[in-house]
PDB file of C-alpha atoms and ligand atoms in Angstrom:
ATOM      1  CA  MET Z  15       0.000   0.000   0.000  1.00  0.00           C
ATOM      2  CA  THR Z  16       1.246   3.512  -0.792  1.00  0.00           C
ATOM      3  CA  LYS Z  17       2.089   5.487   2.301  1.00  0.00           C
ATOM      4  CA  GLY Z  18       0.149   8.648   3.038  1.00  0.00           C
ATOM      5  CA  ARG Z  19       1.647  12.114   3.267  1.00  0.00           C
ATOM      6  CA  PHE Z  20       2.074  14.209   6.386  1.00  0.00           C
ATOM      7  CA  ILE Z  21       1.367  17.960   6.263  1.00  0.00           C
ATOM      8  CA  SER Z  22       1.636  20.335   9.231  1.00  0.00           C
ATOM      9  CA  PHE Z  23       0.274  23.869   9.574  1.00  0.00           C
ATOM     10  CA  GLU Z  24       2.215  26.357  11.653  1.00  0.00           C
ATOM     11  CA  GLY Z  25       2.083  30.025  12.597  1.00  0.00           C
ATOM     12  CA  GLY Z  26       1.423  32.354  15.507  1.00  0.00           C
ATOM     13  CA  GLU Z  27      -1.813  32.799  17.425  1.00  0.00           C
ATOM     14  CA  GLY Z  28      -5.034  33.442  15.520  1.00  0.00           C
ATOM     15  CA  MET Z  29      -3.558  33.019  12.040  1.00  0.00           C
ATOM     16  CA  GLY Z  30      -6.400  30.808  10.817  1.00  0.00           C
ATOM     17  CA  LYS Z  31      -4.393  27.561  10.856  1.00  0.00           C
ATOM     18  CA  SER Z  32      -7.268  25.404  12.076  1.00  0.00           C
ATOM     19  CA  THR Z  33      -9.605  26.645   9.346  1.00  0.00           C
ATOM     20  CA  GLN Z  34      -6.996  26.086   6.651  1.00  0.00           C
ATOM     21  CA  ALA Z  35      -6.117  22.627   7.959  1.00  0.00           C
ATOM     22  CA  ARG Z  36      -9.802  21.671   7.870  1.00  0.00           C
ATOM     23  CA  LEU Z  37     -10.247  23.006   4.323  1.00  0.00           C
ATOM     24  CA  LEU Z  38      -7.222  21.062   3.091  1.00  0.00           C
ATOM     25  CA  ALA Z  39      -8.520  17.829   4.644  1.00  0.00           C
ATOM     26  CA  LYS Z  40     -11.904  18.412   2.980  1.00  0.00           C
ATOM     27  CA  PHE Z  41     -10.230  19.100  -0.350  1.00  0.00           C
ATOM     28  CA  LEU Z  42      -8.255  15.831  -0.153  1.00  0.00           C
ATOM     29  CA  GLU Z  43     -11.374  13.863   0.708  1.00  0.00           C
ATOM     30  CA  GLY Z  44     -13.032  15.465  -2.304  1.00  0.00           C
ATOM     31  CA  ARG Z  45     -10.204  13.968  -4.387  1.00  0.00           C
ATOM     32  CA  GLY Z  46     -11.066  10.541  -3.021  1.00  0.00           C
ATOM     33  CA  LEU Z  47      -8.194  10.345  -0.518  1.00  0.00           C
ATOM     34  CA  LYS Z  48      -8.343   9.388   3.126  1.00  0.00           C
ATOM     35  CA  ALA Z  49      -7.403  12.373   5.278  1.00  0.00           C
ATOM     36  CA  VAL Z  50      -6.971  12.491   9.048  1.00  0.00           C
ATOM     37  CA  LEU Z  51      -7.321  15.958  10.555  1.00  0.00           C
ATOM     38  CA  THR Z  52      -5.621  16.338  13.912  1.00  0.00           C
ATOM     39  CA  ARG Z  53      -4.003  18.924  16.177  1.00  0.00           C
ATOM     40  CA  GLU Z  54      -1.287  19.514  18.753  1.00  0.00           C
ATOM     41  CA  PRO Z  55      -1.056  19.473  21.612  1.00  0.00           C
ATOM     42  CA  GLY Z  56      -3.649  16.697  21.422  1.00  0.00           C
ATOM     43  CA  GLY Z  57      -5.002  14.239  18.889  1.00  0.00           C
ATOM     44  CA  THR Z  58      -5.127  11.169  21.170  1.00  0.00           C
ATOM     45  CA  PRO Z  59      -6.774  10.740  24.583  1.00  0.00           C
ATOM     46  CA  GLY Z  60      -3.386  10.841  26.343  1.00  0.00           C
ATOM     47  CA  ALA Z  61      -2.157  13.882  24.438  1.00  0.00           C
ATOM     48  CA  GLU Z  62      -5.487  15.678  24.984  1.00  0.00           C
ATOM     49  CA  ALA Z  63      -5.063  15.114  28.737  1.00  0.00           C
ATOM     50  CA  ILE Z  64      -1.560  16.606  28.542  1.00  0.00           C
ATOM     51  CA  ARG Z  65      -3.029  19.535  26.561  1.00  0.00           C
ATOM     52  CA  GLN Z  66      -5.181  20.411  29.568  1.00  0.00           C
ATOM     53  CA  LEU Z  67      -2.115  20.368  31.823  1.00  0.00           C
ATOM     54  CA  LEU Z  68      -0.228  22.634  29.435  1.00  0.00           C
ATOM     55  CA  LEU Z  69      -2.891  25.201  28.639  1.00  0.00           C
ATOM     56  CA  HIS Z  70      -4.458  25.283  32.102  1.00  0.00           C
ATOM     57  CA  PRO Z  71      -1.594  24.347  34.408  1.00  0.00           C
ATOM     58  CA  PRO Z  72      -2.205  23.508  38.023  1.00  0.00           C
ATOM     59  CA  GLY Z  73      -0.341  25.498  40.666  1.00  0.00           C
ATOM     60  CA  GLU Z  74       2.260  27.993  39.519  1.00  0.00           C
ATOM     61  CA  GLY Z  75       2.567  26.666  35.981  1.00  0.00           C
ATOM     62  CA  TRP Z  76       5.512  24.920  34.318  1.00  0.00           C
ATOM     63  CA  GLU Z  77       9.144  25.845  34.076  1.00  0.00           C
ATOM     64  CA  ALA Z  78      10.404  26.036  30.473  1.00  0.00           C
ATOM     65  CA  GLU Z  79      12.021  22.580  30.654  1.00  0.00           C
ATOM     66  CA  ALA Z  80       8.942  20.835  32.047  1.00  0.00           C
ATOM     67  CA  GLU Z  81       6.751  22.574  29.479  1.00  0.00           C
ATOM     68  CA  ALA Z  82       8.950  21.361  26.606  1.00  0.00           C
ATOM     69  CA  LEU Z  83       8.954  17.808  28.008  1.00  0.00           C
ATOM     70  CA  LEU Z  84       5.172  17.794  28.260  1.00  0.00           C
ATOM     71  CA  PHE Z  85       4.790  18.959  24.648  1.00  0.00           C
ATOM     72  CA  ALA Z  86       7.257  16.273  23.574  1.00  0.00           C
ATOM     73  CA  ALA Z  87       5.380  13.625  25.607  1.00  0.00           C
ATOM     74  CA  ALA Z  88       2.057  14.627  24.056  1.00  0.00           C
ATOM     75  CA  ARG Z  89       3.651  14.473  20.592  1.00  0.00           C
ATOM     76  CA  SER Z  90       5.190  11.084  21.303  1.00  0.00           C
ATOM     77  CA  ASP Z  91       1.780   9.550  22.061  1.00  0.00           C
ATOM     78  CA  HIS Z  92       0.199  11.330  19.086  1.00  0.00           C
ATOM     79  CA  VAL Z  93       2.873  10.100  16.664  1.00  0.00           C
ATOM     80  CA  ALA Z  94       2.895   6.517  17.972  1.00  0.00           C
ATOM     81  CA  ARG Z  95      -0.853   6.032  18.249  1.00  0.00           C
ATOM     82  CA  LEU Z  96      -2.294   8.168  15.486  1.00  0.00           C
ATOM     83  CA  ILE Z  97       0.116   9.805  13.017  1.00  0.00           C
ATOM     84  CA  ARG Z  98       2.427   6.891  12.126  1.00  0.00           C
ATOM     85  CA  PRO Z  99      -0.348   4.272  11.866  1.00  0.00           C
ATOM     86  CA  ALA Z 100      -2.442   6.599   9.676  1.00  0.00           C
ATOM     87  CA  ILE Z 101       0.470   7.290   7.303  1.00  0.00           C
ATOM     88  CA  GLN Z 102       1.232   3.554   7.132  1.00  0.00           C
ATOM     89  CA  GLU Z 103      -2.375   2.860   6.209  1.00  0.00           C
ATOM     90  CA  GLY Z 104      -2.151   5.291   3.313  1.00  0.00           C
ATOM     91  CA  SER Z 105      -3.975   8.261   4.860  1.00  0.00           C
ATOM     92  CA  TRP Z 106      -2.898  11.837   4.535  1.00  0.00           C
ATOM     93  CA  VAL Z 107      -2.382  13.379   7.964  1.00  0.00           C
ATOM     94  CA  ILE Z 108      -3.115  17.093   8.308  1.00  0.00           C
ATOM     95  CA  CYS Z 109      -1.848  18.393  11.613  1.00  0.00           C
ATOM     96  CA  ASP Z 110      -2.678  21.767  13.147  1.00  0.00           C
ATOM     97  CA  ARG Z 111       0.737  22.564  14.766  1.00  0.00           C
ATOM     98  CA  TYR Z 112       3.578  20.070  15.262  1.00  0.00           C
ATOM     99  CA  LEU Z 113       7.287  20.060  16.131  1.00  0.00           C
ATOM    100  CA  ASP Z 114       7.991  23.525  14.711  1.00  0.00           C
ATOM    101  CA  SER Z 115       5.626  25.018  17.316  1.00  0.00           C
ATOM    102  CA  SER Z 116       7.859  23.550  20.030  1.00  0.00           C
ATOM    103  CA  ARG Z 117      10.906  24.949  18.211  1.00  0.00           C
ATOM    104  CA  ALA Z 118       9.315  28.419  17.951  1.00  0.00           C
ATOM    105  CA  TYR Z 119       7.547  28.654  21.342  1.00  0.00           C
ATOM    106  CA  GLN Z 120       9.751  26.631  23.720  1.00  0.00           C
ATOM    107  CA  GLY Z 121      12.996  26.707  21.736  1.00  0.00           C
ATOM    108  CA  ARG Z 122      13.084  30.335  20.581  1.00  0.00           C
ATOM    109  CA  ALA Z 123      10.586  32.432  22.534  1.00  0.00           C
ATOM    110  CA  GLY Z 124      11.075  30.270  25.670  1.00  0.00           C
ATOM    111  CA  GLN Z 125      14.851  30.289  25.119  1.00  0.00           C
ATOM    112  CA  LEU Z 126      15.425  26.573  25.549  1.00  0.00           C
ATOM    113  CA  GLY Z 127      17.253  26.359  22.234  1.00  0.00           C
ATOM    114  CA  ASP Z 128      16.667  24.398  19.067  1.00  0.00           C
ATOM    115  CA  ALA Z 129      19.095  21.574  19.866  1.00  0.00           C
ATOM    116  CA  ALA Z 130      17.268  20.696  23.099  1.00  0.00           C
ATOM    117  CA  VAL Z 131      13.843  20.676  21.436  1.00  0.00           C
ATOM    118  CA  ARG Z 132      15.119  18.513  18.584  1.00  0.00           C
ATOM    119  CA  GLN Z 133      16.712  16.131  21.067  1.00  0.00           C
ATOM    120  CA  LEU Z 134      13.396  15.651  22.853  1.00  0.00           C
ATOM    121  CA  HIS Z 135      11.762  15.031  19.478  1.00  0.00           C
ATOM    122  CA  ALA Z 136      14.414  12.462  18.551  1.00  0.00           C
ATOM    123  CA  ILE Z 137      13.689  10.552  21.761  1.00  0.00           C
ATOM    124  CA  GLY Z 138       9.921  11.013  21.864  1.00  0.00           C
ATOM    125  CA  SER Z 139       8.947  10.636  18.219  1.00  0.00           C
ATOM    126  CA  HIS Z 140      12.038   9.189  16.531  1.00  0.00           C
ATOM    127  CA  GLY Z 141      12.460  12.528  14.789  1.00  0.00           C
ATOM    128  CA  LEU Z 142       9.433  12.130  12.500  1.00  0.00           C
ATOM    129  CA  LEU Z 143       9.126  15.215  10.254  1.00  0.00           C
ATOM    130  CA  PRO Z 144       6.246  16.262   8.009  1.00  0.00           C
ATOM    131  CA  ASP Z 145       6.591  15.953   4.221  1.00  0.00           C
ATOM    132  CA  ALA Z 146       5.567  19.607   4.019  1.00  0.00           C
ATOM    133  CA  THR Z 147       4.979  22.364   6.550  1.00  0.00           C
ATOM    134  CA  ILE Z 148       2.777  25.337   5.734  1.00  0.00           C
ATOM    135  CA  VAL Z 149       3.581  28.497   7.687  1.00  0.00           C
ATOM    136  CA  LEU Z 150       0.810  31.072   7.676  1.00  0.00           C
ATOM    137  CA  SER Z 151       2.485  34.429   7.951  1.00  0.00           C
ATOM    138  CA  ALA Z 152       1.368  38.031   8.199  1.00  0.00           C
ATOM    139  CA  SER Z 153       3.021  41.444   8.364  1.00  0.00           C
ATOM    140  CA  ALA Z 154       4.285  42.665  11.755  1.00  0.00           C
ATOM    141  CA  ASP Z 155       1.461  45.265  11.801  1.00  0.00           C
ATOM    142  CA  HIS Z 156      -1.145  42.615  11.173  1.00  0.00           C
ATOM    143  CA  VAL Z 157       0.298  40.403  13.936  1.00  0.00           C
ATOM    144  CA  GLN Z 158       0.293  43.333  16.397  1.00  0.00           C
ATOM    145  CA  GLU Z 159      -3.321  44.046  15.507  1.00  0.00           C
ATOM    146  CA  ARG Z 160      -4.309  40.446  16.204  1.00  0.00           C
ATOM    147  CA  LEU Z 161      -2.443  40.450  19.489  1.00  0.00           C
ATOM    148  CA  ARG Z 162      -4.210  43.652  20.525  1.00  0.00           C
ATOM    149  CA  ALA Z 163      -7.594  42.253  19.519  1.00  0.00           C
ATOM    150  CA  ARG Z 164      -6.995  39.325  21.904  1.00  0.00           C
ATOM    151  CA  ASP Z 165      -6.626  41.569  24.938  1.00  0.00           C
ATOM    152  CA  GLY Z 166      -9.419  40.842  27.367  1.00  0.00           C
ATOM    153  CA  ASP Z 167     -10.277  37.586  25.642  1.00  0.00           C
ATOM    154  CA  GLU Z 168     -10.320  34.473  27.701  1.00  0.00           C
ATOM    155  CA  THR Z 169      -6.960  32.953  26.924  1.00  0.00           C
ATOM    156  CA  ASP Z 170      -4.663  30.139  28.047  1.00  0.00           C
ATOM    157  CA  ALA Z 171      -1.283  29.921  29.753  1.00  0.00           C
ATOM    158  CA  ILE Z 172       0.634  30.202  26.471  1.00  0.00           C
ATOM    159  CA  GLY Z 173      -1.662  32.371  24.348  1.00  0.00           C
ATOM    160  CA  GLY Z 174      -1.713  34.864  27.237  1.00  0.00           C
ATOM    161  CA  ARG Z 175       2.056  35.513  27.199  1.00  0.00           C
ATOM    162  CA  ASP Z 176       3.236  39.019  26.359  1.00  0.00           C
ATOM    163  CA  ASP Z 177       3.592  40.508  22.879  1.00  0.00           C
ATOM    164  CA  SER Z 178       7.373  40.157  22.766  1.00  0.00           C
ATOM    165  CA  TYR Z 179       7.009  36.387  23.290  1.00  0.00           C
ATOM    166  CA  HIS Z 180       4.522  36.125  20.415  1.00  0.00           C
ATOM    167  CA  LEU Z 181       6.568  38.348  18.125  1.00  0.00           C
ATOM    168  CA  ALA Z 182       9.570  36.067  18.750  1.00  0.00           C
ATOM    169  CA  VAL Z 183       7.370  33.076  17.842  1.00  0.00           C
ATOM    170  CA  ASN Z 184       6.315  34.676  14.560  1.00  0.00           C
ATOM    171  CA  SER Z 185       9.824  35.570  13.501  1.00  0.00           C
ATOM    172  CA  ALA Z 186      11.069  32.087  14.466  1.00  0.00           C
ATOM    173  CA  PHE Z 187       8.688  30.454  11.961  1.00  0.00           C
ATOM    174  CA  GLU Z 188       9.930  32.744   9.198  1.00  0.00           C
ATOM    175  CA  ALA Z 189      13.538  31.896  10.085  1.00  0.00           C
ATOM    176  CA  PHE Z 190      12.845  28.132  10.054  1.00  0.00           C
ATOM    177  CA  ALA Z 191      11.250  28.453   6.634  1.00  0.00           C
ATOM    178  CA  SER Z 192      14.257  30.170   5.138  1.00  0.00           C
ATOM    179  CA  GLU Z 193      16.638  27.657   6.755  1.00  0.00           C
ATOM    180  CA  GLU Z 194      14.758  24.631   5.405  1.00  0.00           C
ATOM    181  CA  PRO Z 195      13.109  25.711   2.142  1.00  0.00           C
ATOM    182  CA  ASP Z 196      12.487  22.148   0.917  1.00  0.00           C
ATOM    183  CA  ARG Z 197      10.109  21.309   3.750  1.00  0.00           C
ATOM    184  CA  PHE Z 198       8.504  24.709   4.428  1.00  0.00           C
ATOM    185  CA  ARG Z 199       6.078  26.745   2.339  1.00  0.00           C
ATOM    186  CA  ILE Z 200       5.385  30.274   3.614  1.00  0.00           C
ATOM    187  CA  ILE Z 201       1.854  31.371   2.780  1.00  0.00           C
ATOM    188  CA  ASP Z 202       0.528  34.892   3.081  1.00  0.00           C
ATOM    189  CA  GLY Z 203      -2.217  34.473   5.707  1.00  0.00           C
ATOM    190  CA  GLU Z 204      -3.913  37.811   4.962  1.00  0.00           C
ATOM    191  CA  GLY Z 205      -7.039  37.884   2.780  1.00  0.00           C
ATOM    192  CA  THR Z 206     -10.222  35.846   2.744  1.00  0.00           C
ATOM    193  CA  VAL Z 207     -10.342  32.245   3.921  1.00  0.00           C
ATOM    194  CA  GLU Z 208     -10.862  31.125   0.307  1.00  0.00           C
ATOM    195  CA  GLU Z 209      -7.932  33.186  -0.985  1.00  0.00           C
ATOM    196  CA  VAL Z 210      -5.614  31.677   1.623  1.00  0.00           C
ATOM    197  CA  HIS Z 211      -6.955  28.172   0.858  1.00  0.00           C
ATOM    198  CA  GLN Z 212      -6.124  28.638  -2.842  1.00  0.00           C
ATOM    199  CA  ARG Z 213      -2.596  29.727  -1.886  1.00  0.00           C
ATOM    200  CA  VAL Z 214      -2.212  26.592   0.235  1.00  0.00           C
ATOM    201  CA  LEU Z 215      -3.323  24.377  -2.667  1.00  0.00           C
ATOM    202  CA  ALA Z 216      -0.975  26.169  -5.062  1.00  0.00           C
ATOM    203  CA  ALA Z 217       1.944  25.699  -2.684  1.00  0.00           C
ATOM    204  CA  LEU Z 218       1.211  21.981  -2.303  1.00  0.00           C
ATOM    205  CA  SER Z 219       0.276  21.371  -5.953  1.00  0.00           C
ATOM    206  CA  PRO Z 220       3.381  19.288  -6.810  1.00  0.00           C
ATOM    207  CA  MET Z 221       2.352  16.793  -4.101  1.00  0.00           C
ATOM    208  CA  LEU Z 222      -1.371  16.737  -4.794  1.00  0.00           C
ATOM    209  CA  PRO Z 223      -3.013  14.011  -6.838  1.00  0.00           C
ATOM    210  CA  GLU Z 224      -4.703  14.960 -10.120  1.00  0.00           C
ATOM    211  CA  ALA Z 225      -8.474  15.459 -10.079  1.00  0.00           C
ATOM    212  CA  ARG Z 226     -10.245  12.436 -11.598  1.00  0.00           C
ATOM    213  CA  PRO Z 227     -12.535  13.383 -14.496  1.00  0.00           C
TER     214      PRO Z 227
HETATM  215  P1  TYD W  28      -4.422  26.354  20.576  1.00  0.00           P
HETATM  216  O1  TYD W  28      -5.663  26.834  21.249  1.00  0.00           O
HETATM  217  O2  TYD W  28      -4.510  25.110  19.778  1.00  0.00           O
HETATM  218  O3  TYD W  28      -3.761  27.553  19.807  1.00  0.00           O
HETATM  219  P2  TYD W  28      -3.902  28.060  18.310  1.00  0.00           P
HETATM  220  O4  TYD W  28      -5.362  28.173  18.046  1.00  0.00           O
HETATM  221  O5  TYD W  28      -3.173  29.374  18.300  1.00  0.00           O
HETATM  222  O6  TYD W  28      -3.209  27.015  17.474  1.00  0.00           O
HETATM  223  O7  TYD W  28      -3.345  26.189  21.751  1.00  0.00           O
HETATM  224  C1  TYD W  28      -2.124  25.679  21.539  1.00  0.00           C
HETATM  225  C2  TYD W  28      -1.132  26.565  22.235  1.00  0.00           C
HETATM  226  O8  TYD W  28       0.020  25.794  22.539  1.00  0.00           O
HETATM  227  C3  TYD W  28      -0.670  27.736  21.383  1.00  0.00           C
HETATM  228  O9  TYD W  28      -0.511  28.876  22.196  1.00  0.00           O
HETATM  229  C4  TYD W  28       0.687  27.286  20.897  1.00  0.00           C
HETATM  230  C5  TYD W  28       1.171  26.409  21.999  1.00  0.00           C
HETATM  231  N1  TYD W  28       2.130  25.359  21.589  1.00  0.00           N
HETATM  232  C6  TYD W  28       3.432  25.394  22.076  1.00  0.00           C
HETATM  233  O10 TYD W  28       3.802  26.315  22.806  1.00  0.00           O
HETATM  234  N2  TYD W  28       4.305  24.390  21.725  1.00  0.00           N
HETATM  235  C7  TYD W  28       3.925  23.345  20.935  1.00  0.00           C
HETATM  236  O11 TYD W  28       4.735  22.446  20.636  1.00  0.00           O
HETATM  237  C8  TYD W  28       2.563  23.322  20.443  1.00  0.00           C
HETATM  238  C9  TYD W  28       2.108  22.188  19.578  1.00  0.00           C
HETATM  239  C10 TYD W  28       1.708  24.341  20.801  1.00  0.00           C
END
């Protein structure tokens, strides 16, 4: 059986990743493919339980190291129980956030460093990387606007961190994309949902199967 493909969506807060991931999964199903839509942290019962601990931490919250370990533990369960089996069975896996979120949030903005985050990934998930990673990007002004619009919203332990943390996250994704151009596709996330969806399809077109007449 042909193996499936693995696509991750990445970007800062409120960039419309979830919507775009869902639209891509729907598009693939429309082409007659099996597509599994999933997210991180989460995707399996164990990883969803860890998600709660991360986004709504008990007590004083996590130190940077513990936070990175929890993300890696959630990913380990997700990869072993859902992502790898689905790819083996020939499904496409569309994942809303994956390793590069740990690299951007814990590694860069949280200052743990890329080597440490990659080491945890090597242990936890045998280093599994997506075939393609879509980064939804926006201008600095646009990002600032979104961050301002969040103020007062009910948020979580990570979404609620200050603007400088989130600006570091956004620039980290752009840096990763230029360092690893074969895996990453940067997509302009501004415009209508449909416009962004078309950009995603165009960026992935070499991988996508032809439409059947
Ligand atoms: P979520 O509500 O899914 O955020 P969003 O809608 O912005 O994708 O919450 C996930 C949060 O966890 C988000 O703030 C990003 C953060 N995160 C990390 O810090 N490291 C990681 O490895 C992952 C997967 C997410």
